[in-house]
Coordinates of C-alpha atoms in Angstrom, one line a residue:
M216 CA 87.3 122.8 211.3
V217 CA 84.2 121.4 212.9
A218 CA 82.0 119.3 210.7
L219 CA 78.4 120.4 210.5
P220 CA 75.6 118.1 211.7
A221 CA 74.1 115.9 209.1
N222 CA 70.8 117.7 209.3
R223 CA 72.5 121.1 208.7
R224 CA 74.6 120.0 205.6
R225 CA 73.5 121.5 202.3
R226 CA 71.8 118.9 200.2
V227 CA 72.2 119.0 196.5
R228 CA 68.8 118.4 194.8
R229 CA 68.8 116.4 191.7
P230 CA 66.7 117.7 188.8
S231 CA 63.5 115.9 188.2
A232 CA 62.8 114.1 184.9
R233 CA 60.5 117.0 183.9
E234 CA 63.1 119.6 184.5
A235 CA 65.7 117.6 182.7
G236 CA 63.4 117.2 179.7
T237 CA 62.7 121.0 179.7
A238 CA 66.4 121.7 179.7
L239 CA 66.9 119.3 176.9
L240 CA 64.3 121.0 174.8
F241 CA 66.1 124.3 175.1
V242 CA 69.4 122.7 174.2
L243 CA 68.0 120.5 171.4
P244 CA 68.1 123.1 168.6
F245 CA 71.8 123.8 169.2
L246 CA 72.6 120.1 169.4
V247 CA 70.8 119.5 166.1
L248 CA 72.6 122.4 164.3
F249 CA 75.9 121.2 165.8
A250 CA 75.4 117.7 164.7
L251 CA 74.2 118.8 161.2
F252 CA 77.1 121.1 160.5
R253 CA 79.8 119.2 162.4
F254 CA 79.2 115.6 161.5
G255 CA 77.1 116.1 158.4
P256 CA 79.9 117.2 156.1
A257 CA 82.2 114.4 157.5
I258 CA 79.6 111.7 156.8
A259 CA 78.9 113.2 153.3
G260 CA 82.7 113.2 152.6
V261 CA 82.9 109.5 153.4
V262 CA 79.9 108.7 151.3
L263 CA 81.2 110.7 148.3
G264 CA 84.5 108.7 148.5
F265 CA 82.5 105.8 147.1
T266 CA 80.9 107.8 144.2
D267 CA 81.9 109.4 141.0
Y268 CA 80.8 112.9 141.6
T269 CA 81.5 116.2 140.0
I270 CA 79.9 119.6 140.6
G271 CA 76.9 120.0 138.2
G272 CA 77.2 116.4 137.0
D273 CA 75.5 113.1 137.8
T274 CA 76.5 111.1 140.9
A275 CA 77.2 107.4 140.3
F276 CA 78.1 104.8 143.0
V277 CA 81.5 103.2 142.1
G278 CA 82.2 101.3 145.2
L279 CA 85.9 101.0 146.0
E280 CA 87.0 102.3 142.6
N281 CA 88.3 105.6 144.0
F282 CA 90.4 103.8 146.6
R283 CA 91.8 101.5 143.9
R284 CA 92.9 104.7 142.0
L285 CA 94.7 105.8 145.2
V286 CA 96.7 102.6 145.3
D287 CA 97.7 102.9 141.6
D288 CA 98.3 106.7 141.7
P289 CA 102.0 107.5 142.0
T290 CA 101.1 111.1 142.8
F291 CA 99.2 109.9 145.9
W292 CA 102.2 107.9 147.1
S293 CA 104.5 110.9 146.5
A294 CA 102.1 113.2 148.4
L295 CA 101.9 110.7 151.2
R296 CA 105.7 110.5 151.5
V297 CA 105.9 114.3 151.6
T298 CA 103.2 114.4 154.4
V299 CA 104.9 111.7 156.4
V300 CA 108.3 113.4 156.2
F301 CA 106.9 116.7 157.1
T302 CA 105.0 115.3 160.1
A303 CA 108.0 113.2 161.3
L304 CA 110.1 116.4 161.3
S305 CA 107.7 119.1 162.5
V306 CA 106.0 117.3 165.3
P307 CA 109.1 116.3 167.4
L308 CA 110.7 119.7 166.7
S309 CA 107.6 121.6 167.7
M310 CA 107.2 119.6 170.9
L311 CA 110.8 120.0 171.9
A312 CA 110.6 123.8 171.3
S313 CA 107.4 123.9 173.3
L314 CA 108.8 122.0 176.2
G315 CA 112.1 124.0 176.2
M316 CA 110.3 127.3 176.2
A317 CA 107.8 126.1 178.8
L318 CA 110.7 125.1 181.1
L319 CA 112.5 128.4 180.5
T320 CA 109.5 130.5 181.4
R321 CA 108.0 128.5 184.2
R322 CA 109.7 130.5 186.9
A323 CA 108.8 134.0 187.8
F324 CA 111.4 136.6 186.8
R325 CA 111.4 140.2 185.5
G326 CA 109.8 140.3 182.1
V327 CA 108.6 136.7 182.1
K328 CA 105.1 137.7 180.9
L329 CA 106.5 139.7 178.0
F330 CA 108.6 136.6 176.9
R331 CA 105.5 134.4 177.1
S332 CA 103.6 136.8 175.0
V333 CA 106.3 137.1 172.4
F334 CA 106.7 133.3 172.1
F335 CA 102.9 132.9 171.7
L336 CA 102.6 135.7 169.2
P337 CA 103.3 133.5 166.1
V338 CA 100.3 131.3 167.0
V339 CA 97.9 134.2 166.4
T340 CA 99.8 135.5 163.3
S341 CA 98.2 134.9 160.0
L342 CA 99.9 131.9 158.3
V343 CA 99.3 133.5 154.9
L344 CA 101.2 136.6 156.0
A345 CA 103.9 134.5 157.7
G346 CA 104.2 132.5 154.5
V347 CA 104.7 135.6 152.3
I348 CA 107.4 136.9 154.7
F349 CA 109.2 133.6 154.9
T350 CA 109.1 133.2 151.2
W351 CA 111.2 136.4 151.0
V352 CA 113.4 135.2 153.9
F353 CA 114.2 131.9 152.2
S354 CA 114.5 133.4 148.7
E355 CA 117.9 133.6 146.9
G356 CA 119.7 136.6 148.2
G357 CA 117.3 136.8 151.2
P358 CA 118.4 137.0 154.9
W359 CA 118.6 133.2 155.2
S360 CA 120.7 132.8 152.1
Q361 CA 123.0 135.6 153.3
A362 CA 123.3 134.0 156.8
M363 CA 124.3 130.7 155.2
G364 CA 126.9 132.4 153.2
A365 CA 128.3 134.1 156.3
L366 CA 128.7 130.7 157.8
G367 CA 130.5 129.3 154.8
L368 CA 127.5 127.2 153.7
P369 CA 126.1 127.0 150.2
Q370 CA 123.8 129.9 149.4
G371 CA 120.6 129.8 147.4
S372 CA 116.9 129.6 147.8
W373 CA 115.8 126.7 150.0
L374 CA 112.4 126.9 148.5
A375 CA 113.8 126.1 145.1
D376 CA 115.7 123.1 146.3
S377 CA 113.8 119.8 146.2
V378 CA 115.8 118.5 149.2
L379 CA 115.7 121.6 151.4
V380 CA 112.2 122.8 150.7
I381 CA 110.6 120.5 153.3
P382 CA 113.1 121.6 156.1
A383 CA 112.3 125.2 155.2
V384 CA 108.6 124.7 155.6
V385 CA 109.1 122.7 158.8
L386 CA 111.0 125.6 160.3
V387 CA 108.2 128.0 159.5
S388 CA 105.7 125.4 160.9
V389 CA 107.6 125.0 164.2
W390 CA 107.9 128.8 164.5
S391 CA 104.2 129.3 164.1
R392 CA 103.1 126.4 166.3
F393 CA 105.4 126.0 169.3
G394 CA 103.8 128.8 171.3
Y395 CA 100.5 126.9 171.6
G396 CA 102.2 123.8 173.0
M397 CA 104.3 126.0 175.3
L398 CA 101.1 127.4 176.8
I399 CA 99.7 123.9 177.4
L400 CA 102.9 122.5 179.0
L401 CA 103.4 125.7 181.0
A402 CA 100.0 125.4 182.6
R403 CA 100.8 121.8 183.5
L404 CA 104.3 122.7 184.8
Q405 CA 102.8 125.3 187.1
D406 CA 100.4 122.7 188.5
I407 CA 103.1 120.3 189.6
P408 CA 103.5 120.4 193.4
A409 CA 106.7 122.1 194.4
E410 CA 107.1 119.5 197.2
L411 CA 108.0 116.8 194.7
E412 CA 111.0 118.6 193.3
E413 CA 112.0 119.8 196.8
A414 CA 112.0 116.2 198.0
A415 CA 114.1 115.0 195.1
L416 CA 116.5 117.9 195.6
T417 CA 116.8 116.9 199.3
D418 CA 117.6 113.4 198.2
G419 CA 120.5 114.7 196.1
A420 CA 118.9 114.3 192.7
S421 CA 120.6 116.3 189.9
A422 CA 118.7 118.7 187.6
W423 CA 118.4 116.0 184.9
Q424 CA 117.2 113.4 187.4
R425 CA 114.5 115.7 188.7
F426 CA 113.3 116.4 185.2
R427 CA 113.5 112.7 184.2
Y428 CA 111.8 111.2 187.2
V429 CA 109.7 114.0 188.6
T430 CA 108.7 116.5 186.0
L431 CA 108.4 114.4 182.8
P432 CA 106.0 111.8 184.3
Q433 CA 103.8 114.6 185.5
L434 CA 103.8 116.1 181.9
R435 CA 102.8 112.9 180.2
P436 CA 99.1 113.7 179.7
A437 CA 99.9 117.2 178.5
L438 CA 102.6 115.9 176.1
F439 CA 100.1 113.4 174.7
F440 CA 97.6 116.2 174.1
V441 CA 100.1 118.4 172.4
A442 CA 101.3 115.5 170.3
I443 CA 97.8 114.8 169.1
I444 CA 97.2 118.4 168.2
E445 CA 100.5 118.9 166.5
T446 CA 100.1 115.7 164.5
T447 CA 96.6 116.6 163.3
V448 CA 97.9 120.0 162.2
A449 CA 101.0 118.6 160.5
V450 CA 99.1 116.0 158.4
Q451 CA 96.7 118.7 157.2
V452 CA 99.4 121.1 156.2
F453 CA 98.3 123.2 153.2
D454 CA 98.3 127.0 153.7
M455 CA 102.0 127.5 154.1
I456 CA 102.8 125.2 151.2
Y457 CA 100.2 126.9 149.1
V458 CA 101.7 130.3 149.8
M459 CA 105.4 129.5 149.9
T460 CA 105.9 126.7 147.3
S461 CA 102.6 125.8 145.5
G462 CA 103.7 122.2 146.0
G463 CA 107.0 122.7 144.2
P464 CA 109.7 122.4 143.2
V465 CA 108.9 119.3 141.1
R466 CA 106.2 118.4 143.7
A467 CA 108.8 118.1 146.4
S468 CA 106.4 119.7 148.9
Y469 CA 103.2 118.4 147.4
S470 CA 101.2 117.2 150.4
L471 CA 98.1 115.1 150.7
V472 CA 95.8 118.0 151.4
Y473 CA 97.3 119.9 148.4
L474 CA 96.5 116.8 146.3
L475 CA 93.0 116.8 147.7
Y476 CA 92.6 120.5 146.9
D477 CA 93.8 120.0 143.3
Q478 CA 91.5 117.1 142.7
G479 CA 88.5 118.6 144.3
F480 CA 88.7 122.3 143.4
K481 CA 90.9 122.4 140.3
Y482 CA 89.8 119.2 138.5
F483 CA 86.4 119.0 140.3
D484 CA 86.8 115.3 140.8
L485 CA 85.1 115.4 144.3
G486 CA 84.6 111.7 144.6
Y487 CA 88.4 111.0 144.3
A488 CA 89.1 114.0 146.5
S489 CA 86.8 112.6 149.2
A490 CA 88.6 109.2 149.0
I491 CA 91.9 111.1 149.6
G492 CA 90.3 112.7 152.7
V493 CA 89.1 109.3 154.0
A494 CA 92.7 108.0 153.6
L495 CA 94.1 111.0 155.4
F496 CA 91.5 110.5 158.2
V497 CA 92.5 106.9 158.6
M498 CA 96.2 107.8 158.7
T499 CA 95.6 110.4 161.4
I500 CA 93.7 107.9 163.5
V501 CA 96.4 105.3 163.2
V502 CA 99.1 107.8 164.2
A503 CA 96.9 108.9 167.2
L504 CA 96.5 105.3 168.4
I505 CA 100.3 104.8 168.2
Q506 CA 100.8 108.0 170.2
R507 CA 98.2 106.8 172.7
L508 CA 100.2 103.5 173.2
T509 CA 103.4 105.5 173.8
L510 CA 102.8 108.9 175.4
G511 CA 99.2 108.3 176.6
R512 CA 99.6 105.0 178.5
E513 CA 99.0 105.1 182.2
E514 CA 102.0 104.8 184.6
K515 CA 101.7 101.8 186.9

């Protein structure tokens, strides 16, 4: 290709200050509404965490009293333990399922689009509907109980067992979420230059070595993104627990968001509920920073 002379190259004109100001005026109403409805409730939630507020009642500033209640509340620590266990189980399993399905469907073969659509279908399925169906699946005498009996394992309802209820909800969570991560990782896999794997294959690298030293480093940014999304969803788990277990049995599946829901919308203690939300937000940020230091760090 022959380069065009400098005087014939297309010049990109930068907008003037007046044009930029006019454009900002058109965008400003949307920005104001976005900031009002996006950040306004978040700021209000933080402020309410330092107050004693109930619907229809007076609002009194109580400082750190709500957070002291959190420290002394055994229900909060029990809900925190449930949330941590659920997150620690669901996030790695969901990421492994997403990565495995993305690797299986990355190559073109007959029916690959159908498989991708089927794997992604649970993501767009109503979680309430899925919760109702899986409540029957895990019930005593349901398909899961019968399958356990066929394998010689103890039968019974996992949702009625304080030890097995979290694994049951985790399985439903992984089923409903792995398709989203699969789509993100699949897009990144298809963007990796084929020459990299071909060069490694020429050098005699095995399939595991190609994955470990060629594919996985290229997937690091996508894996970090999926980890952040899955962690955020996991620590906010509520709908499946509300439909499937209602926090039981004996609060064995009583998560932080369920505690927040009870305090705010059952007992109308919105100040304490807001303090729980602030604690949940801080926990999410800390986990995200840890993931940033592990998955998100730049390769040198």
